[in-house]
PDB file of C-alpha atoms in Angstrom:
ATOM      1  CA  UNK A   1       4.230 -88.687  88.747  1.00 40.00           C
ATOM      2  CA  UNK A   2       7.157 -87.749  91.329  1.00 50.00           C
ATOM      3  CA  UNK A   3       9.720 -86.083  89.280  1.00 56.00           C
ATOM      4  CA  UNK A   4      11.467 -86.859  86.152  1.00 62.00           C
ATOM      5  CA  UNK A   5      13.517 -85.325  83.053  1.00 66.00           C
ATOM      6  CA  UNK A   6      12.095 -85.132  79.756  1.00 73.00           C
ATOM      7  CA  UNK A   7      15.269 -85.585  77.031  1.00 71.00           C
ATOM      8  CA  UNK A   8      14.337 -84.375  73.632  1.00 72.00           C
ATOM      9  CA  UNK A   9      16.980 -84.687  70.766  1.00 73.00           C
ATOM     10  CA  UNK A  10      16.532 -84.863  67.042  1.00 70.00           C
ATOM     11  CA  UNK A  11      15.971 -88.568  66.946  1.00 74.00           C
ATOM     12  CA  UNK A  12      14.544 -89.944  70.509  1.00 75.00           C
ATOM     13  CA  UNK A  13      12.556 -88.450  72.969  1.00 75.00           C
ATOM     14  CA  UNK A  14      13.904 -89.658  76.538  1.00 74.00           C
ATOM     15  CA  UNK A  15      12.215 -89.899  79.244  1.00 70.00           C
ATOM     16  CA  UNK A  16      14.359 -90.417  82.774  1.00 65.00           C
ATOM     17  CA  UNK A  17      13.485 -90.746  86.248  1.00 57.00           C
ATOM     18  CA  UNK A  18      15.035 -89.131  89.290  1.00 54.00           C
ATOM     19  CA  UNK A  19      12.843 -90.828  91.754  1.00 47.00           C
ATOM     20  CA  UNK A  20      10.061 -93.720  92.153  1.00 48.00           C
ATOM     21  CA  UNK A  21       8.323 -92.474  88.960  1.00 45.00           C
ATOM     22  CA  UNK A  22       5.612 -94.011  86.968  1.00 51.00           C
ATOM     23  CA  UNK A  23       5.665 -93.051  83.336  1.00 50.00           C
ATOM     24  CA  UNK A  24       1.982 -94.715  82.011  1.00 51.00           C
ATOM     25  CA  UNK A  25      -0.826 -94.728  83.128  1.00 49.00           C
ATOM     26  CA  UNK A  26      -2.391 -97.614  85.557  1.00 47.00           C
ATOM     27  CA  UNK A  27      -2.514-100.691  83.912  1.00 44.00           C
ATOM     28  CA  UNK A  28       0.853-100.545  81.867  1.00 45.00           C
ATOM     29  CA  UNK A  29       3.563 -99.641  84.404  1.00 45.00           C
ATOM     30  CA  UNK A  30       7.277 -99.225  82.988  1.00 48.00           C
ATOM     31  CA  UNK A  31       8.586 -98.486  86.716  1.00 48.00           C
ATOM     32  CA  UNK A  32      10.968-101.744  86.470  1.00 44.00           C
ATOM     33  CA  UNK A  33      13.387 -98.518  83.746  1.00 43.00           C
ATOM     34  CA  UNK A  34      15.944 -98.002  86.392  1.00 46.00           C
ATOM     35  CA  UNK A  35      17.962 -95.847  83.871  1.00 54.00           C
ATOM     36  CA  UNK A  36      15.217 -94.316  81.862  1.00 59.00           C
ATOM     37  CA  UNK A  37      12.903 -95.201  78.472  1.00 69.00           C
ATOM     38  CA  UNK A  38      14.093 -93.916  75.245  1.00 76.00           C
ATOM     39  CA  UNK A  39      11.097 -93.653  72.477  1.00 80.00           C
ATOM     40  CA  UNK A  40      12.535 -93.384  68.530  1.00 83.00           C
ATOM     41  CA  UNK A  41      10.695 -90.017  67.260  1.00 82.00           C
ATOM     42  CA  UNK A  42       9.941 -92.722  64.247  1.00 81.00           C
ATOM     43  CA  UNK A  43       7.981 -94.577  66.519  1.00 84.00           C
ATOM     44  CA  UNK A  44       5.774 -91.960  67.848  1.00 87.00           C
ATOM     45  CA  UNK A  45       2.519 -92.123  66.353  1.00 88.00           C
ATOM     46  CA  UNK A  46       0.773 -89.128  67.444  1.00 89.00           C
ATOM     47  CA  UNK A  47       1.231 -86.533  70.317  1.00 91.00           C
ATOM     48  CA  UNK A  48      -1.764 -83.817  72.034  1.00 92.00           C
ATOM     49  CA  UNK A  49      -2.828 -82.267  75.074  1.00 92.00           C
ATOM     50  CA  UNK A  50      -5.210 -83.403  77.321  1.00 90.00           C
ATOM     51  CA  UNK A  51      -7.594 -82.585  80.551  1.00 89.00           C
ATOM     52  CA  UNK A  52      -6.820 -85.248  82.496  1.00 86.00           C
ATOM     53  CA  UNK A  53      -8.866 -84.805  86.150  1.00 86.00           C
ATOM     54  CA  UNK A  54      -8.016 -80.861  86.129  1.00 86.00           C
ATOM     55  CA  UNK A  55      -4.276 -81.348  85.257  1.00 86.00           C
ATOM     56  CA  UNK A  56      -3.151 -80.518  81.322  1.00 88.00           C
ATOM     57  CA  UNK A  57      -0.954 -83.758  80.129  1.00 88.00           C
ATOM     58  CA  UNK A  58       0.623 -84.262  77.233  1.00 89.00           C
ATOM     59  CA  UNK A  59      -0.454 -87.836  75.690  1.00 90.00           C
ATOM     60  CA  UNK A  60       1.852 -89.852  73.470  1.00 88.00           C
ATOM     61  CA  UNK A  61       1.074 -92.814  71.423  1.00 88.00           C
ATOM     62  CA  UNK A  62       3.679 -95.052  69.793  1.00 86.00           C
ATOM     63  CA  UNK A  63       3.007 -97.253  66.795  1.00 86.00           C
ATOM     64  CA  UNK A  64       3.635-100.485  69.141  1.00 84.00           C
ATOM     65  CA  UNK A  65       0.257 -99.810  71.284  1.00 84.00           C
ATOM     66  CA  UNK A  66       2.305 -97.734  74.290  1.00 84.00           C
ATOM     67  CA  UNK A  67       0.407 -94.798  75.466  1.00 85.00           C
ATOM     68  CA  UNK A  68       2.398 -92.231  77.911  1.00 83.00           C
ATOM     69  CA  UNK A  69       1.454 -89.321  79.565  1.00 84.00           C
ATOM     70  CA  UNK A  70       3.563 -86.284  80.465  1.00 84.00           C
ATOM     71  CA  UNK A  71       2.471 -83.271  82.701  1.00 82.00           C
ATOM     72  CA  UNK A  72       4.035 -79.975  83.235  1.00 80.00           C
ATOM     73  CA  UNK A  73       2.035 -78.954  86.031  1.00 80.00           C
ATOM     74  CA  UNK A  74       3.330 -78.051  89.646  1.00 76.00           C
ATOM     75  CA  UNK A  75       2.138 -76.755  92.662  1.00 73.00           C
ATOM     76  CA  UNK A  76       1.469 -73.588  91.214  1.00 77.00           C
ATOM     77  CA  UNK A  77      -0.198 -73.898  87.693  1.00 80.00           C
ATOM     78  CA  UNK A  78      -2.190 -76.574  86.151  1.00 82.00           C
ATOM     79  CA  UNK A  79       0.579 -77.161  83.399  1.00 84.00           C
ATOM     80  CA  UNK A  80      -1.552 -75.726  80.750  1.00 87.00           C
ATOM     81  CA  UNK A  81       0.951 -73.349  79.092  1.00 88.00           C
ATOM     82  CA  UNK A  82       3.739 -76.255  79.648  1.00 87.00           C
ATOM     83  CA  UNK A  83       1.938 -78.704  78.067  1.00 89.00           C
ATOM     84  CA  UNK A  84       0.977 -77.042  75.338  1.00 90.00           C
ATOM     85  CA  UNK A  85       4.834 -76.086  74.233  1.00 89.00           C
ATOM     86  CA  UNK A  86       5.965 -79.491  74.902  1.00 88.00           C
ATOM     87  CA  UNK A  87       3.209 -81.305  72.818  1.00 90.00           C
ATOM     88  CA  UNK A  88       4.331 -78.287  70.067  1.00 90.00           C
ATOM     89  CA  UNK A  89       8.093 -79.440  70.359  1.00 88.00           C
ATOM     90  CA  UNK A  90       7.281 -83.043  70.648  1.00 88.00           C
ATOM     91  CA  UNK A  91       5.489 -82.752  67.398  1.00 88.00           C
ATOM     92  CA  UNK A  92       7.653 -80.824  65.235  1.00 87.00           C
ATOM     93  CA  UNK A  93      10.516 -82.586  66.076  1.00 86.00           C
ATOM     94  CA  UNK A  94       9.044 -85.758  65.063  1.00 85.00           C
ATOM     95  CA  UNK A  95       7.854 -84.288  62.017  1.00 85.00           C
ATOM     96  CA  UNK A  96      11.622 -83.152  61.120  1.00 83.00           C
ATOM     97  CA  UNK A  97      12.854 -86.699  62.124  1.00 80.00           C
ATOM     98  CA  UNK A  98       9.890 -88.580  59.715  1.00 77.00           C
ATOM     99  CA  UNK A  99      10.797 -86.234  57.015  1.00 77.00           C
ATOM    100  CA  UNK A 100      14.568 -86.787  57.391  1.00 74.00           C
ATOM    101  CA  UNK A 101      13.700 -90.701  57.141  1.00 69.00           C
ATOM    102  CA  UNK A 102      11.458 -89.862  54.568  1.00 68.00           C
ATOM    103  CA  UNK A 103      14.069 -88.099  52.282  1.00 67.00           C
ATOM    104  CA  UNK A 104      17.098 -89.701  52.468  1.00 57.00           C
ATOM    105  CA  UNK A 105      18.610 -89.922  49.460  1.00 58.00           C
ATOM    106  CA  UNK A 106      18.306 -93.753  47.519  1.00 54.00           C
ATOM    107  CA  UNK A 107      21.338 -94.821  45.975  1.00 47.00           C
ATOM    108  CA  UNK A 108      19.773 -95.256  42.589  1.00 51.00           C
ATOM    109  CA  UNK A 109      18.738 -91.927  41.744  1.00 48.00           C
ATOM    110  CA  UNK A 110      19.744 -90.620  38.321  1.00 51.00           C
ATOM    111  CA  UNK A 111      20.663 -86.733  38.180  1.00 48.00           C
ATOM    112  CA  UNK A 112      17.809 -85.989  35.951  1.00 46.00           C
ATOM    113  CA  UNK A 113      15.657 -87.122  38.832  1.00 50.00           C
ATOM    114  CA  UNK A 114      17.049 -84.592  41.147  1.00 56.00           C
ATOM    115  CA  UNK A 115      17.449 -82.274  38.574  1.00 61.00           C
ATOM    116  CA  UNK A 116      14.881 -81.449  36.263  1.00 70.00           C
ATOM    117  CA  UNK A 117      16.715 -78.889  34.362  1.00 78.00           C
ATOM    118  CA  UNK A 118      18.995 -81.565  33.267  1.00 82.00           C
ATOM    119  CA  UNK A 119      18.435 -83.046  29.393  1.00 81.00           C
ATOM    120  CA  UNK A 120      16.850 -86.789  30.437  1.00 79.00           C
ATOM    121  CA  UNK A 121      18.826 -87.852  26.663  1.00 78.00           C
ATOM    122  CA  UNK A 122      22.072 -86.249  27.100  1.00 80.00           C
ATOM    123  CA  UNK A 123      22.293 -85.344  30.560  1.00 80.00           C
ATOM    124  CA  UNK A 124      23.223 -81.658  29.809  1.00 80.00           C
ATOM    125  CA  UNK A 125      21.977 -78.872  31.883  1.00 81.00           C
ATOM    126  CA  UNK A 126      19.400 -76.466  30.037  1.00 79.00           C
ATOM    127  CA  UNK A 127      17.676 -73.168  30.447  1.00 77.00           C
ATOM    128  CA  UNK A 128      14.044 -73.807  31.588  1.00 76.00           C
ATOM    129  CA  UNK A 129      12.495 -71.662  29.090  1.00 78.00           C
ATOM    130  CA  UNK A 130      14.014 -73.393  26.005  1.00 78.00           C
ATOM    131  CA  UNK A 131      11.954 -76.067  24.252  1.00 79.00           C
ATOM    132  CA  UNK A 132      14.692 -78.176  22.670  1.00 81.00           C
ATOM    133  CA  UNK A 133      17.984 -79.618  24.209  1.00 80.00           C
ATOM    134  CA  UNK A 134      20.962 -77.365  22.838  1.00 79.00           C
ATOM    135  CA  UNK A 135      23.197 -80.418  22.936  1.00 78.00           C
ATOM    136  CA  UNK A 136      20.933 -83.069  21.353  1.00 80.00           C
ATOM    137  CA  UNK A 137      17.998 -81.596  19.412  1.00 80.00           C
ATOM    138  CA  UNK A 138      15.284 -83.672  21.948  1.00 80.00           C
ATOM    139  CA  UNK A 139      12.173 -81.950  22.783  1.00 80.00           C
ATOM    140  CA  UNK A 140      12.086 -81.038  26.806  1.00 75.00           C
TER     141      UNK A 140
END
C-alpha cells in the first residue's frame, strides 16, 4: 500500500487513494477506484486487528463478502498501537450506527409503548408506586 486517507464519519468509512494504492489483498483488487471507496457502516460485519507477516493490520469484513486490510505501519513502527486504536474507532462507530438504525422510531408506536408510566386504558400518566389508575381505576 503506497498511501491513502481513511475517513470515518458517523455513517460511513471511506478509503481514499492518494496515489497508486491497493485497498484489498491479492485476488480482490479495487485499484480501479479513482475517487475512493465508501463502506456504509451498516454493511460492516466485523473489524479486527491481525498480525500479517510481522505488520499489524486492521481487517474489515463486509456483509457482501469483501475483506479489506488497512495498516498504520510506517518506517518507524509496525503499527500495533495505531491498528488497535483504528479498530476500536471503527467498531465503536459501527455499533453506534447500527444501534441508531435499530432504534429509529417507528410511526405506529403508541404513547403507552414509549412511556411505561402511562395507563394503557385511559392514557393518563401515573406514579410508578400506584397499584390502580387514579383516573379510570384500572389495575396497573
